[in-house]
Tab-separated table of C-alpha atoms in Angstrom:
chain	number	residue	atom	x	y	z
A	1	UNK	CA	-57.814	-5.703	-126.583
A	2	UNK	CA	-60.997	-7.073	-127.900
A	3	UNK	CA	-62.126	-8.093	-124.272
A	4	UNK	CA	-61.306	-4.717	-123.112
A	5	UNK	CA	-63.198	-2.930	-126.005
A	6	UNK	CA	-66.371	-5.098	-125.201
A	7	UNK	CA	-65.951	-4.362	-121.432
A	8	UNK	CA	-65.943	-0.638	-122.223
A	9	UNK	CA	-69.050	-1.127	-124.481
A	10	UNK	CA	-71.291	-2.954	-122.013
A	11	UNK	CA	-70.231	-0.613	-119.183
A	12	UNK	CA	-70.631	2.785	-121.074
A	13	UNK	CA	-74.301	3.582	-120.324
A	14	UNK	CA	-74.079	2.174	-116.538
A	15	UNK	CA	-71.317	4.406	-115.307
A	16	UNK	CA	-71.562	8.221	-115.306
A	17	UNK	CA	-68.412	9.791	-117.230
A	18	UNK	CA	-66.224	11.746	-114.685
A	19	UNK	CA	-65.597	14.205	-117.833
A	20	UNK	CA	-66.136	14.491	-121.470
A	21	UNK	CA	-64.423	16.268	-124.234
A	22	UNK	CA	-66.228	18.402	-126.676
A	23	UNK	CA	-65.502	17.968	-130.486
A	24	UNK	CA	-66.578	20.469	-133.305
A	25	UNK	CA	-67.653	18.775	-136.661
A	26	UNK	CA	-68.812	20.765	-139.551
A	27	UNK	CA	-71.736	19.500	-141.661
A	28	UNK	CA	-71.523	18.868	-145.311
A	29	UNK	CA	-72.510	21.982	-147.144
A	30	UNK	CA	-76.148	22.282	-148.172
A	31	UNK	CA	-76.978	25.426	-150.629
A	32	UNK	CA	-73.357	26.564	-150.272
A	33	UNK	CA	-73.681	26.641	-146.225
A	34	UNK	CA	-72.167	24.477	-143.641
A	35	UNK	CA	-73.024	24.515	-140.090
A	36	UNK	CA	-70.357	23.543	-137.070
A	37	UNK	CA	-71.839	21.147	-134.695
A	38	UNK	CA	-70.428	20.754	-131.070
A	39	UNK	CA	-70.806	17.473	-129.612
A	40	UNK	CA	-69.765	15.838	-126.188
A	41	UNK	CA	-67.641	12.700	-126.323
A	42	UNK	CA	-67.238	10.724	-123.067
A	43	UNK	CA	-64.060	8.928	-122.045
A	44	UNK	CA	-65.623	5.689	-122.932
A	45	UNK	CA	-66.811	6.555	-126.235
A	46	UNK	CA	-63.315	8.104	-126.851
A	47	UNK	CA	-61.884	4.732	-125.940
A	48	UNK	CA	-64.030	2.797	-128.092
A	49	UNK	CA	-63.363	5.009	-131.118
A	50	UNK	CA	-59.524	4.385	-130.620
A	51	UNK	CA	-60.083	0.652	-130.633
A	52	UNK	CA	-62.278	0.817	-133.382
A	53	UNK	CA	-59.460	2.767	-135.493
A	54	UNK	CA	-57.052	0.382	-134.358
A	55	UNK	CA	-58.980	-2.763	-135.675
A	56	UNK	CA	-59.699	-0.941	-138.934
A	57	UNK	CA	-56.174	-0.575	-139.472
A	58	UNK	CA	-55.229	-4.132	-138.298
A	59	UNK	CA	-57.800	-5.471	-140.695
A	60	UNK	CA	-56.026	-3.617	-143.565
A	61	UNK	CA	-52.649	-5.181	-142.479
A	62	UNK	CA	-53.960	-8.527	-142.178
A	63	UNK	CA	-55.817	-8.301	-145.488
A	64	UNK	CA	-53.286	-7.454	-147.953
A	65	UNK	CA	-50.050	-9.232	-146.082
A	66	UNK	CA	-52.046	-12.304	-144.948
A	67	UNK	CA	-55.235	-12.870	-146.866
A	68	UNK	CA	-54.050	-11.666	-150.288
A	69	UNK	CA	-50.971	-14.081	-150.666
A	70	UNK	CA	-52.875	-16.965	-149.134
A	71	UNK	CA	-55.699	-16.421	-151.776
A	72	UNK	CA	-53.149	-16.157	-154.684
A	73	UNK	CA	-51.408	-19.237	-153.335
A	74	UNK	CA	-54.334	-21.317	-153.076
A	75	UNK	CA	-55.731	-20.168	-156.473
A	76	UNK	CA	-52.392	-21.279	-157.814
A	77	UNK	CA	-52.410	-24.733	-156.266
A	78	UNK	CA	-56.057	-25.035	-157.573
A	79	UNK	CA	-54.766	-24.439	-161.232
A	80	UNK	CA	-51.847	-26.739	-160.904
A	81	UNK	CA	-54.101	-29.642	-159.398
A	82	UNK	CA	-56.871	-29.159	-161.600
A	83	UNK	CA	-59.060	-29.760	-158.747
A	84	UNK	CA	-61.037	-27.122	-156.709
A	85	UNK	CA	-62.217	-29.019	-153.437
A	86	UNK	CA	-65.054	-27.659	-151.055
A	87	UNK	CA	-62.711	-26.878	-148.057
A	88	UNK	CA	-60.270	-24.916	-150.584
A	89	UNK	CA	-62.969	-23.070	-152.120
A	90	UNK	CA	-64.376	-22.028	-148.559
A	91	UNK	CA	-60.944	-20.789	-147.589
A	92	UNK	CA	-60.596	-18.701	-151.090
A	93	UNK	CA	-63.821	-17.189	-150.423
A	94	UNK	CA	-63.034	-16.097	-147.162
A	95	UNK	CA	-59.845	-14.919	-147.990
A	96	UNK	CA	-61.387	-12.815	-150.682
A	97	UNK	CA	-63.902	-11.501	-148.645
A	98	UNK	CA	-61.093	-10.629	-146.080
A	99	UNK	CA	-59.404	-8.729	-148.648
A	100	UNK	CA	-62.418	-6.698	-149.699
A	101	UNK	CA	-63.389	-5.842	-146.254
A	102	UNK	CA	-59.639	-4.546	-145.731
A	103	UNK	CA	-59.837	-2.549	-148.923
A	104	UNK	CA	-63.102	-1.203	-147.785
A	105	UNK	CA	-61.967	-0.412	-144.261
A	106	UNK	CA	-59.095	1.266	-146.375
A	107	UNK	CA	-61.343	3.319	-148.119
A	108	UNK	CA	-63.442	4.624	-145.020
A	109	UNK	CA	-60.260	5.567	-143.146
A	110	UNK	CA	-59.098	7.539	-146.202
A	111	UNK	CA	-62.059	9.468	-146.217
A	112	UNK	CA	-62.034	10.205	-142.210
A	113	UNK	CA	-58.451	11.113	-142.437
A	114	UNK	CA	-58.858	13.625	-145.359
A	115	UNK	CA	-62.115	15.116	-144.131
A	116	UNK	CA	-61.437	15.112	-140.477
A	117	UNK	CA	-63.118	18.517	-139.982
A	118	UNK	CA	-66.495	16.986	-141.208
A	119	UNK	CA	-69.200	15.001	-139.905
A	120	UNK	CA	-68.850	12.160	-142.309
A	121	UNK	CA	-71.729	9.721	-142.962
A	122	UNK	CA	-71.275	6.918	-145.256
A	123	UNK	CA	-74.383	5.591	-146.715
A	124	UNK	CA	-75.354	1.838	-147.410
A	125	UNK	CA	-75.495	2.460	-151.297
A	126	UNK	CA	-71.673	3.562	-150.951
A	127	UNK	CA	-70.650	0.403	-148.849
A	128	UNK	CA	-72.167	-1.338	-151.883
A	129	UNK	CA	-70.337	0.382	-154.389
A	130	UNK	CA	-66.987	-0.143	-152.547
A	131	UNK	CA	-67.742	-3.836	-152.107
A	132	UNK	CA	-68.470	-4.245	-155.763
A	133	UNK	CA	-65.716	-2.266	-157.017
A	134	UNK	CA	-63.237	-4.165	-154.678
A	135	UNK	CA	-64.503	-7.498	-155.534
A	136	UNK	CA	-64.159	-7.239	-159.137
A	137	UNK	CA	-60.804	-5.177	-158.932
A	138	UNK	CA	-59.039	-7.893	-156.528
A	139	UNK	CA	-60.484	-11.144	-157.986
A	140	UNK	CA	-59.461	-10.441	-161.394
A	141	UNK	CA	-55.890	-9.107	-160.577
A	142	UNK	CA	-55.314	-12.364	-158.464
A	143	UNK	CA	-56.833	-14.314	-161.357
A	144	UNK	CA	-54.388	-12.769	-163.743
A	145	UNK	CA	-51.289	-13.079	-161.688
A	146	UNK	CA	-51.988	-16.876	-161.168
A	147	UNK	CA	-52.792	-17.497	-164.914
A	148	UNK	CA	-49.569	-15.638	-165.801
A	149	UNK	CA	-47.469	-17.652	-163.222
A	150	UNK	CA	-48.709	-20.798	-164.546
A	151	UNK	CA	-47.021	-20.504	-167.716
A	152	UNK	CA	-44.352	-18.246	-167.083
A	153	UNK	CA	-43.151	-18.984	-163.441
A	154	UNK	CA	-39.826	-16.972	-163.706
A	155	UNK	CA	-41.381	-13.880	-165.089
A	156	UNK	CA	-44.097	-13.757	-162.844
A	157	UNK	CA	-41.535	-12.973	-160.096
A	158	UNK	CA	-39.972	-10.202	-162.186
A	159	UNK	CA	-43.480	-8.786	-162.571
A	160	UNK	CA	-44.424	-9.043	-158.977
A	161	UNK	CA	-41.044	-7.546	-157.755
A	162	UNK	CA	-41.016	-4.598	-160.198
A	163	UNK	CA	-44.698	-3.591	-159.051
A	164	UNK	CA	-43.630	-3.703	-155.203
A	165	UNK	CA	-40.304	-1.896	-155.783
A	166	UNK	CA	-42.021	0.737	-157.784
A	167	UNK	CA	-44.933	1.358	-155.189
A	168	UNK	CA	-42.452	1.089	-152.359
A	169	UNK	CA	-40.066	3.781	-153.662
A	170	UNK	CA	-42.264	5.905	-155.096
A	171	UNK	CA	-43.492	7.806	-151.554
A	172	UNK	CA	-39.725	8.057	-150.880
A	173	UNK	CA	-38.933	9.358	-154.230
A	174	UNK	CA	-41.566	12.190	-153.888
A	175	UNK	CA	-40.492	12.996	-150.264
A	176	UNK	CA	-37.036	13.543	-151.450
A	177	UNK	CA	-38.042	15.750	-154.395
A	178	UNK	CA	-40.328	17.722	-151.973
A	179	UNK	CA	-37.048	18.289	-149.728
A	180	UNK	CA	-39.215	18.093	-146.750
A	181	UNK	CA	-37.594	17.724	-143.286
A	182	UNK	CA	-37.482	14.357	-141.828
A	183	UNK	CA	-40.679	13.581	-139.855
A	184	UNK	CA	-39.907	13.616	-136.286
A	185	UNK	CA	-43.527	13.794	-134.716
A	186	UNK	CA	-44.617	10.251	-135.483
A	187	UNK	CA	-44.047	9.033	-131.814
A	188	UNK	CA	-42.165	11.098	-129.290
A	189	UNK	CA	-40.345	7.912	-127.826
A	190	UNK	CA	-39.142	6.594	-131.103
A	191	UNK	CA	-35.551	7.649	-132.219
A	192	UNK	CA	-34.577	8.568	-135.956
A	193	UNK	CA	-33.618	4.930	-136.575
A	194	UNK	CA	-37.228	3.713	-135.024
A	195	UNK	CA	-39.191	6.462	-137.178
A	196	UNK	CA	-37.344	5.294	-140.168
A	197	UNK	CA	-38.467	1.463	-139.580
A	198	UNK	CA	-41.883	2.608	-138.932
A	199	UNK	CA	-42.043	4.705	-142.313
A	200	UNK	CA	-40.518	1.671	-144.263
A	201	UNK	CA	-43.355	-0.536	-143.016
A	202	UNK	CA	-46.044	2.109	-143.672
A	203	UNK	CA	-44.733	2.316	-147.281
A	204	UNK	CA	-44.313	-1.721	-147.283
A	205	UNK	CA	-47.909	-1.864	-146.518
A	206	UNK	CA	-48.646	0.844	-149.235
A	207	UNK	CA	-46.900	-1.315	-151.710
A	208	UNK	CA	-48.597	-4.349	-150.797
A	209	UNK	CA	-52.006	-2.619	-150.972
A	210	UNK	CA	-51.322	-1.293	-154.537
A	211	UNK	CA	-50.111	-4.778	-155.841
A	212	UNK	CA	-53.624	-5.970	-155.849
A	213	UNK	CA	-55.746	-2.859	-155.893
A	214	UNK	CA	-55.655	0.964	-155.771
A	215	UNK	CA	-54.739	2.412	-152.144
A	216	UNK	CA	-57.420	4.823	-151.331
A	217	UNK	CA	-55.077	6.367	-148.585
A	218	UNK	CA	-51.931	7.444	-150.415
A	219	UNK	CA	-48.885	7.908	-148.339
A	220	UNK	CA	-47.197	11.344	-148.279
A	221	UNK	CA	-44.234	11.420	-146.094
A	222	UNK	CA	-43.929	15.426	-145.996
A	223	UNK	CA	-47.527	15.450	-144.332
A	224	UNK	CA	-47.538	15.177	-140.570
A	225	UNK	CA	-50.523	12.540	-140.743
A	226	UNK	CA	-48.423	10.602	-143.425
A	227	UNK	CA	-51.697	10.649	-145.627
A	228	UNK	CA	-52.230	12.853	-148.712
A	229	UNK	CA	-55.330	14.991	-148.236
A	230	UNK	CA	-55.840	16.097	-151.979
A	231	UNK	CA	-57.941	13.999	-154.068
A	232	UNK	CA	-55.677	13.249	-157.296
A	233	UNK	CA	-58.018	12.318	-159.872
A	234	UNK	CA	-55.165	12.168	-162.214
A	235	UNK	CA	-52.847	9.865	-160.225
A	236	UNK	CA	-55.763	7.539	-159.959
A	237	UNK	CA	-56.660	7.696	-163.873
A	238	UNK	CA	-52.990	6.800	-164.726
A	239	UNK	CA	-52.941	3.969	-162.262
A	240	UNK	CA	-55.824	2.260	-163.545
A	241	UNK	CA	-54.902	3.060	-167.356
A	242	UNK	CA	-51.450	1.249	-166.425
A	243	UNK	CA	-52.912	-1.418	-164.583
A	244	UNK	CA	-55.562	-2.408	-167.148
A	245	UNK	CA	-53.019	-2.394	-169.831
A	246	UNK	CA	-50.928	-4.641	-167.572
A	247	UNK	CA	-53.591	-7.008	-167.091
A	248	UNK	CA	-54.184	-7.048	-170.644
A	249	UNK	CA	-50.630	-7.764	-171.565
A	250	UNK	CA	-50.197	-10.539	-168.894
A	251	UNK	CA	-53.389	-12.209	-170.202
A	252	UNK	CA	-52.072	-11.734	-173.739
A	253	UNK	CA	-48.829	-13.718	-172.641
A	254	UNK	CA	-50.841	-16.454	-170.791
A	255	UNK	CA	-53.000	-16.826	-174.009
A	256	UNK	CA	-49.825	-17.176	-176.438
A	257	UNK	CA	-48.016	-19.386	-173.984
A	258	UNK	CA	-50.804	-21.412	-172.573
A	259	UNK	CA	-50.000	-24.965	-172.699
A	260	UNK	CA	-52.199	-28.088	-173.252
A	261	UNK	CA	-53.172	-27.877	-169.435
A	262	UNK	CA	-55.902	-25.408	-170.748
A	263	UNK	CA	-56.938	-27.463	-173.548
A	264	UNK	CA	-60.557	-27.747	-172.088
A	265	UNK	CA	-60.773	-24.186	-171.394
A	266	UNK	CA	-62.487	-21.547	-173.430
A	267	UNK	CA	-59.223	-19.145	-173.490
A	268	UNK	CA	-60.453	-16.101	-175.367
A	269	UNK	CA	-63.948	-16.302	-173.335
A	270	UNK	CA	-61.739	-16.488	-170.130
A	271	UNK	CA	-59.445	-13.569	-171.576
A	272	UNK	CA	-62.556	-11.576	-172.179
A	273	UNK	CA	-64.269	-12.282	-168.959
A	274	UNK	CA	-61.397	-11.132	-167.023
A	275	UNK	CA	-60.946	-7.934	-168.973
A	276	UNK	CA	-64.712	-7.085	-168.551
A	277	UNK	CA	-64.451	-7.898	-164.611
A	278	UNK	CA	-61.698	-5.340	-164.231
A	279	UNK	CA	-63.713	-2.887	-166.220
A	280	UNK	CA	-66.604	-3.703	-164.050
A	281	UNK	CA	-64.604	-2.800	-160.958
A	282	UNK	CA	-63.600	0.579	-162.772
A	283	UNK	CA	-67.316	1.165	-163.387
A	284	UNK	CA	-68.492	0.583	-159.657
A	285	UNK	CA	-65.421	2.760	-158.769
A	286	UNK	CA	-66.642	5.704	-160.986
A	287	UNK	CA	-70.517	5.340	-159.610
A	288	UNK	CA	-68.980	5.587	-156.118
A	289	UNK	CA	-66.829	8.651	-156.827
A	290	UNK	CA	-69.496	10.588	-158.758
A	291	UNK	CA	-72.724	9.622	-157.024
A	292	UNK	CA	-72.125	7.711	-153.744
A	293	UNK	CA	-69.165	9.607	-151.928
A	294	UNK	CA	-70.172	11.219	-148.673
A	295	UNK	CA	-67.936	14.149	-149.282
A	296	UNK	CA	-68.646	14.598	-153.052
A	297	UNK	CA	-69.863	18.156	-152.370
A	298	UNK	CA	-66.325	19.025	-151.278
A	299	UNK	CA	-64.951	18.180	-154.506
A	300	UNK	CA	-63.265	20.805	-156.678
A	301	UNK	CA	-63.931	18.558	-159.597
A	302	UNK	CA	-65.464	15.593	-160.367
A	303	UNK	CA	-63.803	12.451	-161.641
A	304	UNK	CA	-65.779	12.405	-164.829
A	305	UNK	CA	-64.072	15.767	-165.623
A	306	UNK	CA	-60.664	14.478	-164.764
A	307	UNK	CA	-61.118	11.529	-167.124
A	308	UNK	CA	-62.244	13.921	-170.008
A	309	UNK	CA	-59.347	16.137	-169.162
A	310	UNK	CA	-56.845	13.040	-169.394
A	311	UNK	CA	-58.461	11.954	-172.643
A	312	UNK	CA	-58.081	15.408	-174.000
A	313	UNK	CA	-54.405	15.358	-173.171
A	314	UNK	CA	-54.004	11.881	-174.642
A	315	UNK	CA	-55.795	13.286	-177.841
A	316	UNK	CA	-53.480	16.299	-178.058
A	317	UNK	CA	-50.553	14.202	-177.691
A	318	UNK	CA	-51.540	11.730	-180.582
A	319	UNK	CA	-52.333	14.791	-182.691
A	320	UNK	CA	-48.999	16.431	-182.177
A	321	UNK	CA	-47.367	12.938	-182.828
A	322	UNK	CA	-49.228	12.584	-185.953
A	323	UNK	CA	-48.440	16.130	-187.125
A	324	UNK	CA	-44.690	15.514	-186.548
A	325	UNK	CA	-44.962	12.391	-188.610
A	326	UNK	CA	-46.653	14.442	-191.444
A	327	UNK	CA	-43.898	16.903	-191.309
A	328	UNK	CA	-41.268	14.285	-191.266
A	329	UNK	CA	-42.781	12.883	-194.321
A	330	UNK	CA	-43.058	16.307	-195.892
A	331	UNK	CA	-39.522	17.081	-195.390
A	332	UNK	CA	-38.213	13.770	-196.816
A	333	UNK	CA	-40.416	14.276	-199.792
A	334	UNK	CA	-39.191	17.686	-200.566
A	335	UNK	CA	-36.025	17.128	-201.811
A	336	UNK	CA	-37.438	14.918	-204.519
A	337	UNK	CA	-39.913	17.297	-205.499
A	338	UNK	CA	-37.259	20.150	-206.023
A	339	UNK	CA	-35.349	17.815	-207.925
A	340	UNK	CA	-37.913	16.954	-210.094
A	341	UNK	CA	-38.708	21.021	-210.198
A	342	UNK	CA	-35.449	21.914	-211.376
A	343	UNK	CA	-35.438	18.974	-214.000
A	344	UNK	CA	-38.616	20.203	-215.488
A	345	UNK	CA	-37.259	23.991	-215.629
A	346	UNK	CA	-34.105	22.615	-217.205
A	347	UNK	CA	-36.494	20.695	-220.046
A	348	UNK	CA	-38.547	23.993	-220.362
A	349	UNK	CA	-35.311	26.167	-220.945
A	350	UNK	CA	-34.003	23.681	-223.525
A	351	UNK	CA	-37.294	23.729	-225.564
A	352	UNK	CA	-37.550	27.617	-225.490
A	353	UNK	CA	-33.788	27.531	-226.616
A	354	UNK	CA	-34.447	25.141	-229.552
A	355	UNK	CA	-37.532	27.324	-230.468
A	356	UNK	CA	-35.491	30.235	-230.632
A	357	UNK	CA	-32.873	28.798	-232.686
A	358	UNK	CA	-35.259	27.540	-234.938
A	359	UNK	CA	-37.075	30.818	-235.502
A	360	UNK	CA	-33.502	32.222	-235.967
A	361	UNK	CA	-32.530	30.115	-238.600
A	362	UNK	CA	-35.767	30.347	-240.664
A	363	UNK	CA	-35.504	34.214	-240.786
């Protein structure tokens, strides 16, 4: 495939195309208006686009099903051996770059699939923000899992299994709740069993991506393209809140159960650095969606508005919880207050009776 792609590329300008196809793309809205542009696409260019799309998908698969487990294993070996060799450090850096590149390609693919009708042009600032976002997010996530697994080896398998199964079955649960028909148009030559296997492999990759970072391409089995076209800010917000809480909990368990092996490591500083590193990844993610996203003009609402609304919902929930607690306390205290009021009324009545009796005797 690579040789074929290079062959097509070098012969693209030398041989005249027998026919061309016309594609229509819309520009990004400027002052509320967007123009439609027609472009001629030759046969060679179309094949190159197909190869590039295939290479992008292959890089995502290789990154999260190959490089991510490899990086985790190599870092775990370095922690157990208390030694980082030059060769192993080079392999870990290459694995991390491979994962970050796969996540970056996943972001770009998701943008092009969601906004297929528009002429999407990703600027260098957007690439830089995605690179920083994914680097901090993936590096801290892998480090947290390795540190937790080094002190609680059995429990880390449970954490990984719960995460993986949760993300694997999540698209299937949404598909079952939507009551949509089973997708039959994935590939004409595939049977129903083959389509099911392909969908299982797709959700398997989706779960593998979400184990380490947020998957920009959200799987939606009820959609013909199998990718959700809507920008769900709330789902992203919930994911990062839960993931940050989980990372903090795993680091806390590592801090509590750490052995003498970490005697020469400043545990509080490492704890704080990893949390700050993950927060830095979230910061670059916010910068990307707020300022550098190539299709930000098409958003119905910004991510900052979604975060503010989520915080408002959490604030109202906390206020409602506090009000219910206060009402419960008032209900618990009200019988005592009524008893005290009855006792005070009884004493006042007895005092009035004694005064009346004394007045009558004097008379």
